[in-house]
Short mmCIF file of C-alpha atoms in Angstrom, two decimals:
data_model
loop_
_atom_site.label_atom_id
_atom_site.label_comp_id
_atom_site.label_asym_id
_atom_site.label_seq_id
_atom_site.Cartn_x
_atom_site.Cartn_y
_atom_site.Cartn_z
CA MET A 1 -0.04 0.04 -0.01
CA ASP A 2 1.35 3.46 -1.11
CA SER A 3 -0.07 5.89 1.63
CA VAL A 4 0.61 9.43 2.78
CA HIS A 5 -0.25 11.41 5.95
CA SER A 6 -3.29 13.70 5.75
CA TYR A 7 -1.43 16.56 7.43
CA ALA A 8 -2.70 19.86 5.81
CA LYS A 9 -0.21 22.21 4.17
CA TYR A 10 -0.27 25.71 5.53
CA SER A 11 1.95 28.70 5.88
CA PHE A 12 2.27 31.40 8.54
CA ASN A 13 1.61 35.06 7.49
CA LYS A 14 3.02 38.25 8.87
CA ASP A 15 -0.23 39.03 10.68
CA TYR A 16 -0.31 35.77 12.46
CA ARG A 17 3.52 36.01 13.64
CA ILE A 18 2.49 39.45 15.10
CA ASP A 19 -0.63 38.25 16.93
CA LEU A 20 1.12 35.08 18.10
CA SER A 21 4.06 37.27 19.45
CA LEU A 22 1.73 39.71 21.26
CA TYR A 23 -0.07 36.89 22.70
CA LEU A 24 2.99 35.12 24.07
CA CYS A 25 4.17 38.47 25.15
CA ARG A 26 1.07 39.00 27.21
CA MET A 27 1.34 35.81 28.83
CA ALA A 28 4.84 36.16 29.65
CA ALA A 29 4.26 39.57 31.18
CA GLY A 30 1.57 38.21 33.52
CA ARG A 31 3.97 35.27 34.56
CA PHE A 32 6.85 37.91 35.33
CA LYS A 33 4.53 40.08 37.30
CA ALA A 34 3.41 37.19 39.50
CA MET A 35 7.12 36.12 39.96
CA HIS A 36 8.11 39.65 40.90
CA GLU A 37 5.32 39.99 43.27
CA ALA A 38 6.27 36.70 45.11
CA PHE A 39 9.88 37.67 45.09
CA GLN A 40 8.92 41.01 46.74
CA ARG A 41 6.66 39.10 49.35
CA ALA A 42 9.58 36.90 50.26
CA ASN A 43 12.56 39.18 50.09
CA ASP A 44 11.64 42.88 50.29
CA PRO A 45 11.95 44.06 53.88
CA ALA A 46 9.27 46.70 53.43
CA VAL A 47 6.77 44.35 51.92
CA TYR A 48 7.55 41.72 54.51
CA LEU A 49 7.33 44.22 57.36
CA GLU A 50 3.96 45.47 56.10
CA SER A 51 2.58 41.98 55.86
CA LYS A 52 3.68 41.35 59.60
CA LYS A 53 2.29 44.68 60.85
CA GLU A 54 -0.86 42.84 62.57
CA ASP A 55 1.49 40.19 64.05
CA PHE A 56 3.79 42.77 65.55
CA PHE A 57 0.79 44.66 67.03
CA THR A 58 -0.59 41.59 68.56
CA CYS A 59 2.84 40.76 70.05
CA PHE A 60 2.91 44.16 71.64
CA GLN A 61 -0.58 43.74 73.04
CA VAL A 62 0.51 40.42 74.56
CA SER A 63 3.49 42.14 76.12
CA CYS A 64 1.25 44.87 77.75
CA GLN A 65 -1.45 42.75 78.99
CA GLY A 66 0.49 40.97 81.83
CA ALA A 67 -1.47 38.08 83.42
CA THR A 68 -4.03 38.22 80.91
CA SER A 69 -1.64 37.78 77.90
CA VAL A 70 -2.41 34.01 77.90
CA THR A 71 -5.77 34.55 76.23
CA THR A 72 -4.38 36.74 73.52
CA PHE A 73 -1.39 34.46 73.03
CA ALA A 74 -3.92 31.53 72.54
CA ALA A 75 -5.93 33.50 70.10
CA PHE A 76 -2.80 34.78 68.15
CA LEU A 77 -1.54 31.15 67.85
CA CYS A 78 -4.95 29.89 66.59
CA GLU A 79 -5.04 32.71 63.93
CA LYS A 80 -1.86 31.18 62.72
CA ILE A 81 -3.05 27.52 62.81
CA GLY A 82 -6.24 28.53 61.00
CA PRO A 83 -4.61 28.75 57.41
CA ALA A 84 -2.36 25.74 58.01
CA LEU A 85 -5.27 23.69 59.30
CA ARG A 86 -7.41 24.53 56.31
CA GLU A 87 -4.44 23.60 53.95
CA ALA A 88 -3.81 20.36 55.82
CA VAL A 89 -7.47 19.17 55.67
CA TYR A 90 -7.75 19.83 51.92
CA GLU A 91 -4.39 18.01 51.28
CA ARG A 92 -5.46 15.08 53.45
CA THR A 93 -8.90 15.02 51.90
CA ALA A 94 -7.53 14.95 48.27
CA LEU A 95 -5.39 11.89 49.25
CA ALA A 96 -8.38 10.23 51.05
CA ILE A 97 -10.59 10.68 47.92
CA ALA A 98 -7.93 9.30 45.34
CA ARG A 99 -7.45 6.39 47.78
CA ASP A 100 -11.09 5.71 48.35
CA MET A 101 -11.97 5.91 44.50
CA LYS A 102 -8.98 3.70 43.59
CA GLY A 103 -10.41 0.97 45.97
CA THR A 104 -14.01 1.28 45.40
CA ILE A 105 -14.69 2.52 41.65
CA PRO A 106 -14.00 -0.24 39.26
CA ASP A 107 -12.55 1.99 36.71
CA PHE A 108 -9.70 2.81 38.92
CA ASN A 109 -9.20 -0.72 40.53
CA GLY A 110 -6.48 -1.79 37.83
CA ASN A 111 -3.81 -0.41 35.73
CA ARG A 112 -3.95 2.11 32.91
CA SER A 113 -4.86 -0.59 30.24
CA SER A 114 -7.96 -1.65 32.17
CA LEU A 115 -8.92 2.12 32.63
CA GLU A 116 -8.69 2.59 28.97
CA VAL A 117 -11.08 -0.26 28.67
CA CYS A 118 -13.53 1.59 30.98
CA ILE A 119 -12.99 4.70 28.88
CA LEU A 120 -13.71 2.82 25.48
CA ARG A 121 -16.94 1.50 26.98
CA TYR A 122 -17.84 5.03 28.13
CA LEU A 123 -17.16 6.41 24.58
CA ALA A 124 -19.19 3.71 22.83
CA GLU A 125 -22.21 4.06 25.27
CA GLU A 126 -22.14 7.99 24.66
CA GLU A 127 -21.64 7.51 20.89
CA LYS A 128 -20.39 11.11 20.35
CA PHE A 129 -17.92 11.38 17.61
CA GLU A 130 -16.48 14.72 19.13
CA LYS A 131 -15.48 12.98 22.37
CA PHE A 132 -13.80 9.97 20.31
CA LYS A 133 -11.95 12.52 18.28
CA GLU A 134 -10.60 14.15 21.35
CA TYR A 135 -9.58 10.80 22.76
CA LEU A 136 -7.79 9.74 19.52
CA ARG A 137 -5.98 13.04 19.20
CA PHE A 138 -5.17 13.78 22.75
CA PRO A 139 -5.25 10.56 24.84
CA ARG A 140 -3.64 11.99 27.83
CA ASP A 141 -5.82 15.04 28.07
CA PHE A 142 -8.79 12.74 27.66
CA PHE A 143 -7.61 10.45 30.45
CA GLN A 144 -7.19 13.30 32.78
CA SER A 145 -10.44 14.90 31.89
CA TYR A 146 -12.34 11.58 32.34
CA ILE A 147 -10.99 10.95 35.72
CA LYS A 148 -11.74 14.58 36.69
CA THR A 149 -15.40 14.06 35.67
CA ARG A 150 -15.62 10.86 37.57
CA VAL A 151 -14.05 12.41 40.61
CA GLU A 152 -16.49 15.43 40.75
CA THR A 153 -19.45 13.17 40.20
CA TYR A 154 -18.37 10.98 42.91
CA CYS A 155 -17.93 13.81 45.52
CA LEU A 156 -20.50 16.20 44.42
CA ASP A 157 -23.62 13.77 43.90
CA LYS A 158 -26.65 13.66 46.07
CA ASN A 159 -24.73 11.89 48.77
CA ARG A 160 -22.11 14.77 49.12
CA ARG A 161 -19.28 12.63 49.86
CA LEU A 162 -16.98 15.71 49.73
CA GLU A 163 -18.38 17.21 52.93
CA LYS A 164 -17.94 13.78 54.71
CA PHE A 165 -14.35 13.35 53.53
CA LEU A 166 -13.55 17.02 54.61
CA ASP A 167 -15.40 16.47 58.08
CA ASP A 168 -13.24 13.33 58.75
CA SER A 169 -9.93 15.00 57.75
CA LEU A 170 -10.79 17.99 59.90
CA THR A 171 -11.55 15.72 62.76
CA HIS A 172 -8.18 14.03 62.48
CA CYS A 173 -6.28 17.13 62.14
CA TYR A 174 -8.23 18.82 65.00
CA GLU A 175 -7.61 15.97 67.30
CA SER A 176 -3.99 15.93 66.47
CA ILE A 177 -3.69 19.60 67.42
CA GLN A 178 -5.46 18.94 70.73
CA SER A 179 -2.99 16.21 71.36
CA ALA A 180 -0.01 18.42 70.52
CA VAL A 181 -1.39 21.10 72.95
CA SER A 182 -1.68 18.49 75.87
CA ALA A 183 1.68 16.87 74.94
CA SER A 184 3.55 20.17 75.00
CA THR A 185 1.84 21.23 78.30
CA ASN A 186 2.92 17.91 79.96
CA VAL A 187 6.46 18.33 78.87
CA VAL A 188 6.67 22.13 79.94
CA LYS A 189 4.76 22.26 83.19
CA ASP A 190 7.35 20.46 85.35
CA ARG A 191 10.27 22.27 83.90
CA LYS A 192 10.50 24.85 86.59
CA ASP A 193 14.11 25.41 85.73
CA ARG A 194 13.42 26.84 82.46
CA LYS A 195 12.41 30.70 82.38
CA ASP A 196 11.70 30.23 78.77
CA GLN A 197 8.71 27.96 79.20
CA ILE A 198 6.68 29.53 76.32
CA SER A 199 9.57 29.20 73.93
CA LEU A 200 9.94 25.54 74.89
CA TRP A 201 6.19 24.99 74.77
CA LEU A 202 6.31 26.24 71.24
CA ASP A 203 9.09 24.11 70.27
CA GLU A 204 7.24 20.94 71.37
CA PHE A 205 3.99 22.15 69.99
CA CYS A 206 5.47 22.83 66.37
CA ARG A 207 7.27 19.58 66.63
CA ALA A 208 4.28 17.58 67.54
CA LEU A 209 2.32 18.95 64.65
CA GLY A 210 4.99 18.49 62.04
CA ALA A 211 3.48 15.37 60.53
CA VAL A 212 0.01 16.83 60.33
CA LEU A 213 0.14 20.61 59.26
CA SER A 214 2.68 23.09 58.34
CA LEU A 215 3.25 25.68 61.18
CA PRO A 216 6.71 27.34 60.81
CA ARG A 217 8.21 27.86 64.24
CA ARG A 218 9.90 31.06 62.88
CA ASP A 219 6.61 32.85 62.46
CA LEU A 220 6.08 32.56 66.34
CA LYS A 221 9.38 34.30 67.33
CA GLY A 222 7.28 37.50 68.24
CA ILE A 223 5.41 35.69 71.22
CA GLU A 224 8.03 33.09 72.44
CA HIS A 225 9.40 35.44 75.23
CA GLN A 226 6.10 36.05 77.15
CA GLU A 227 6.17 35.21 80.82
CA VAL A 228 3.58 32.62 81.51
CA THR A 229 3.60 31.01 84.88
CA ASP A 230 0.54 28.94 84.74
CA ILE A 231 1.00 26.52 81.78
CA GLU A 232 -2.23 24.68 82.65
CA PHE A 233 -4.11 27.92 82.02
CA LEU A 234 -2.46 28.11 78.57
CA ASN A 235 -3.74 24.53 77.88
CA ASN A 236 -7.38 25.68 78.80
CA ALA A 237 -7.03 28.89 76.82
CA MET A 238 -5.94 26.96 73.63
CA ALA A 239 -8.94 24.65 74.08
CA GLU A 240 -11.33 27.50 74.16
CA ALA A 241 -9.54 29.27 71.17
CA LEU A 242 -9.56 26.25 69.02
CA ALA A 243 -13.31 25.35 69.45
CA PRO A 244 -14.55 28.52 67.27
CA LEU A 245 -11.89 27.63 64.63
CA ASN A 246 -13.35 24.05 64.38
CA ASP A 247 -16.78 25.27 64.11
CA GLN A 248 -15.95 27.84 61.51
CA LEU A 249 -14.27 25.32 59.25
CA ARG A 250 -17.07 22.80 59.48
CA GLU A 251 -19.33 25.55 58.24
CA GLU A 252 -17.20 26.30 55.39
CA PHE A 253 -16.67 22.72 54.54
CA ALA A 254 -20.31 22.28 54.25
CA ARG A 255 -20.30 24.78 51.22
CA ALA A 256 -17.01 23.72 49.81
CA ASP A 257 -16.43 22.57 46.04
CA MET A 258 -13.70 21.00 44.12
CA SER A 259 -12.14 24.52 43.32
CA ARG A 260 -10.86 24.80 46.80
CA PHE A 261 -8.12 22.26 46.51
CA GLU A 262 -4.73 23.43 45.79
CA ARG A 263 -3.73 19.85 44.71
CA GLN A 264 -6.68 18.34 43.12
CA PRO A 265 -7.93 14.68 43.89
CA HIS A 266 -8.19 13.93 40.10
CA THR A 267 -4.60 14.87 39.72
CA ILE A 268 -3.23 12.60 42.20
CA LEU A 269 -5.55 9.86 40.99
CA ALA A 270 -4.26 10.40 37.48
CA GLU A 271 -0.65 10.23 38.59
CA GLN A 272 -1.29 6.58 39.67
CA PHE A 273 -2.07 5.83 35.99
CA ALA A 274 1.19 7.40 34.69
CA GLY A 275 3.27 5.98 32.02
CA CYS A 276 4.26 6.73 28.45
CA TRP A 277 2.04 8.67 26.37
CA GLU A 278 3.67 8.46 22.85
CA GLN A 279 1.38 7.63 20.18
CA CYS A 280 2.19 5.26 17.15
CA PRO A 281 2.82 7.39 14.22
CA PHE A 282 0.82 5.27 11.93
CA CYS A 283 -2.46 4.66 13.94
CA GLY A 284 -2.14 6.76 16.99
CA ALA A 285 -2.36 4.02 19.58
CA VAL A 286 -0.79 4.91 22.79
CA CYS A 287 2.44 3.16 24.04
CA THR A 288 1.60 0.71 26.77
CA ASN A 289 4.69 1.04 28.90
CA THR A 290 4.03 1.99 32.38
CA MET A 291 7.30 4.15 32.78
CA PRO A 292 7.38 7.68 31.24
CA ASN A 293 10.73 8.31 29.49
CA HIS A 294 11.24 4.50 29.55
CA ASP A 295 14.32 2.69 27.99
CA GLY A 296 13.90 0.81 24.70
CA ASP A 297 11.17 1.09 21.98
CA HIS A 298 7.70 2.14 22.32
CA GLN A 299 5.06 -0.56 21.57
CA VAL A 300 1.19 -1.28 21.78
CA VAL A 301 -0.74 -4.70 22.18
CA TYR A 302 -3.18 -3.67 19.54
CA HIS A 303 -2.87 -1.24 16.61
CA ARG A 304 -5.73 0.38 14.89
CA PRO A 305 -6.76 1.11 11.28
CA GLU A 306 -4.50 3.83 9.91
CA GLY A 307 -7.48 5.75 8.56
CA LEU A 308 -8.27 6.83 12.12
CA LYS A 309 -5.07 9.04 12.03
CA GLY A 310 -5.76 10.16 8.30
CA TRP A 311 -3.70 7.90 6.12
CA TRP A 312 -4.84 7.29 2.73
CA TRP A 313 -3.90 5.56 -0.45
CA HIS A 314 -1.54 7.71 -2.54
CA HIS A 315 -3.08 9.36 -5.64
CA THR A 316 -6.52 8.54 -4.34
CA ASP A 317 -9.14 9.81 -1.80
CA ASN A 318 -9.22 6.36 -0.32
CA LEU A 319 -9.03 6.06 3.44
CA SER A 320 -6.92 3.22 4.69
CA ILE A 321 -8.56 0.44 6.84
CA ASP A 322 -5.15 -1.44 6.95
CA ILE A 323 -3.26 -1.38 10.20
CA CYS A 324 0.46 -0.79 10.66
CA SER A 325 1.14 -4.07 12.39
CA SER A 326 -0.13 -5.84 9.31
CA SER A 327 1.54 -3.40 6.84
CA VAL A 328 5.04 -4.01 8.34
CA ALA A 329 4.96 -7.48 6.76
CA SER A 330 3.84 -6.31 3.30
CA ASP A 331 5.74 -5.02 0.26
CA CYS A 332 4.16 -1.59 0.55
CA SER A 333 5.60 1.73 1.37
CA PHE A 334 4.75 4.96 2.96
CA SER A 335 5.58 8.70 2.87
CA THR A 336 5.34 11.48 5.29
CA ASP A 337 6.09 14.30 2.91
CA GLY A 338 5.01 12.98 -0.52
CA HIS A 339 8.40 12.66 -1.85
CA LYS A 340 10.60 10.06 0.38
CA TRP A 341 9.18 6.76 0.34
CA THR A 342 10.02 4.00 2.83
CA PRO A 343 9.03 0.35 2.82
CA TYR A 344 7.01 -0.50 5.71
CA LYS A 345 9.36 -3.62 6.37
CA ARG A 346 12.08 -1.00 7.01
CA TYR A 347 10.00 1.73 8.75
CA ARG A 348 12.67 2.56 11.17
CA ASP A 349 14.69 4.11 8.33
CA ALA A 350 12.29 6.91 8.13
CA GLY A 351 13.63 8.43 11.25
CA ARG A 352 11.91 9.74 14.36
CA PRO A 353 9.20 9.11 15.53
CA TYR A 354 9.14 5.76 13.39
CA SER A 355 12.55 4.46 14.63
CA SER A 356 11.69 4.50 18.24
CA TRP A 357 8.84 2.01 17.70
CA SER A 358 8.73 -1.67 17.88
CA ILE A 359 5.71 -2.86 15.68
CA PRO A 360 5.80 -6.58 15.14
CA PRO A 361 3.69 -8.06 12.36
CA ASP A 362 0.11 -8.87 13.52
CA PRO A 363 -2.84 -9.09 11.12
CA SER A 364 -5.65 -8.87 13.79
CA VAL A 365 -7.81 -5.83 14.20
CA GLN A 366 -9.95 -5.35 17.51
CA ALA A 367 -13.79 -5.59 16.78
CA TYR A 368 -14.20 -2.37 18.70
CA TRP A 369 -12.23 -0.28 16.02
CA LYS A 370 -14.20 -2.07 13.25
CA TRP A 371 -17.32 -1.09 14.77
CA PHE A 372 -16.08 2.39 15.30
CA VAL A 373 -15.12 2.65 11.60
CA CYS A 374 -18.52 1.54 10.50
CA HIS A 375 -20.71 3.47 13.03
CA PHE A 376 -18.85 6.90 12.50
CA ARG A 377 -17.86 6.35 8.87
CA THR A 378 -19.56 9.75 7.73
CA GLU A 379 -17.91 11.74 10.57
CA ILE A 380 -14.41 10.30 9.86
CA GLU A 381 -14.77 10.85 6.04
CA GLU A 382 -15.97 14.57 6.84
CA GLN A 383 -12.94 15.04 9.26
CA TYR A 384 -10.31 13.85 6.73
CA LYS A 385 -12.20 14.77 3.53
CA LYS A 386 -11.58 11.30 2.29
CA LYS A 387 -13.67 8.25 1.69
CA PHE A 388 -13.65 4.66 2.77
CA HIS A 389 -14.02 3.13 -0.63
CA GLY A 390 -11.87 1.86 -3.46
CA LYS A 391 -8.84 0.51 -1.82
CA GLY A 392 -10.23 1.34 1.55
CA GLU A 393 -13.72 -0.12 1.15
CA ILE A 394 -14.92 -1.42 4.61
CA PRO A 395 -15.37 -5.20 4.59
CA GLU A 396 -19.08 -6.48 4.92
CA LEU A 397 -18.12 -8.48 8.04
CA TRP A 398 -17.00 -5.38 9.89
CA GLN A 399 -20.51 -4.00 9.37
CA ARG A 400 -22.19 -6.74 11.01
CA ILE A 401 -20.31 -6.13 14.38
CA THR A 402 -22.87 -5.08 16.96
CA LYS A 403 -21.73 -2.43 19.55
CA GLN A 404 -21.95 -5.18 22.32
CA GLU A 405 -19.70 -7.34 20.39
CA ALA A 406 -17.34 -4.54 20.03
CA LEU A 407 -17.57 -4.01 23.85
CA ASP A 408 -17.06 -7.63 24.75
CA GLU A 409 -13.68 -7.87 23.31
CA PRO A 410 -11.97 -5.00 25.41
CA GLU A 411 -13.54 -6.48 28.53
CA LYS A 412 -11.68 -9.77 27.85
CA VAL A 413 -8.50 -7.96 27.57
CA LYS A 414 -9.21 -6.09 30.71
CA ALA A 415 -9.89 -9.30 32.65
CA LYS A 416 -6.45 -10.76 31.49
CA SER A 417 -4.74 -7.49 32.62
CA ILE A 418 -6.02 -7.34 36.13
#
């Protein structure tokens, strides 16, 4: 078979280059501005001191209040705990959601190959060509989008699982803070030899919380020199100050949505299905290696009809129904630019990306893709402005395949891969 790729010829005019340059400059300007502001916050003394104004004033209040300073001390410390606690709850919840879905949702019980079978079933049930097109062209993006949709549905349906996940995480973190308060008090209350009991208490408190949330000890320097003689009173003051914070966060979490997560649960879940995302240059099938940047050649278990990636017979408008794993055993040639031809048997001679793939001879075609070609024949032909006729005539046997038969085959593959 003599086939060429359907990449359209185009050229960039002056207006396009100018518009693209302006667009990229605007993007860069926004990033540089954000980087500059972050640098200022971290390194400019004036900006840093301005951000600490309220902290310094509170420290001054604590110093002036004498015996009543413990209450203000506890309130100040809880103000610092609040943002760190919120961040810790969302981070813990994101991990919990990913772990729970991995264990309970069939789509995520196995490896990436089994997840792909679930996606193929979903696409067949939806029967929307635009979704198929997105999956075929950008498989990695589609996988992530699919996982994101499943996570949002799982967390935000009528059961409101998100709220329960957040409540469970908050309970764990809140109890850890209470334990840290008690443990720090027990360490310090008998240390009559230490005049810097508050400093020691803060050391123990931050150390005890280290595995639960991030509370930098350096941010508490301004209140570490307070003279507190009744450490037990500090323990009670902290309990009273923490209770409203707990109530406030529970109210917030009751209204929470997925946008509040800094690290999204679907991102964590998607990372567990990482691997190589290189696509076969002939048919677009994704490499099945589970390691990104892996050694050796790319390879897949099943290739697809080349017409799905736009290959057609040279000097015709006939889309190809052949698969590359069959073509590599034939005497046909292919071309990527319409000039230099390479025998399929020596496809590696065409250079990258062809030379980085191992495509052993295999004449079989999955029933799923036969069904897809038949079912979406009109849409595929419209997409590439070619036809499945002539040398690309669809066999009658393909047209007899039902959707259920198409789905049964990947399910058998899934069962073997788990």
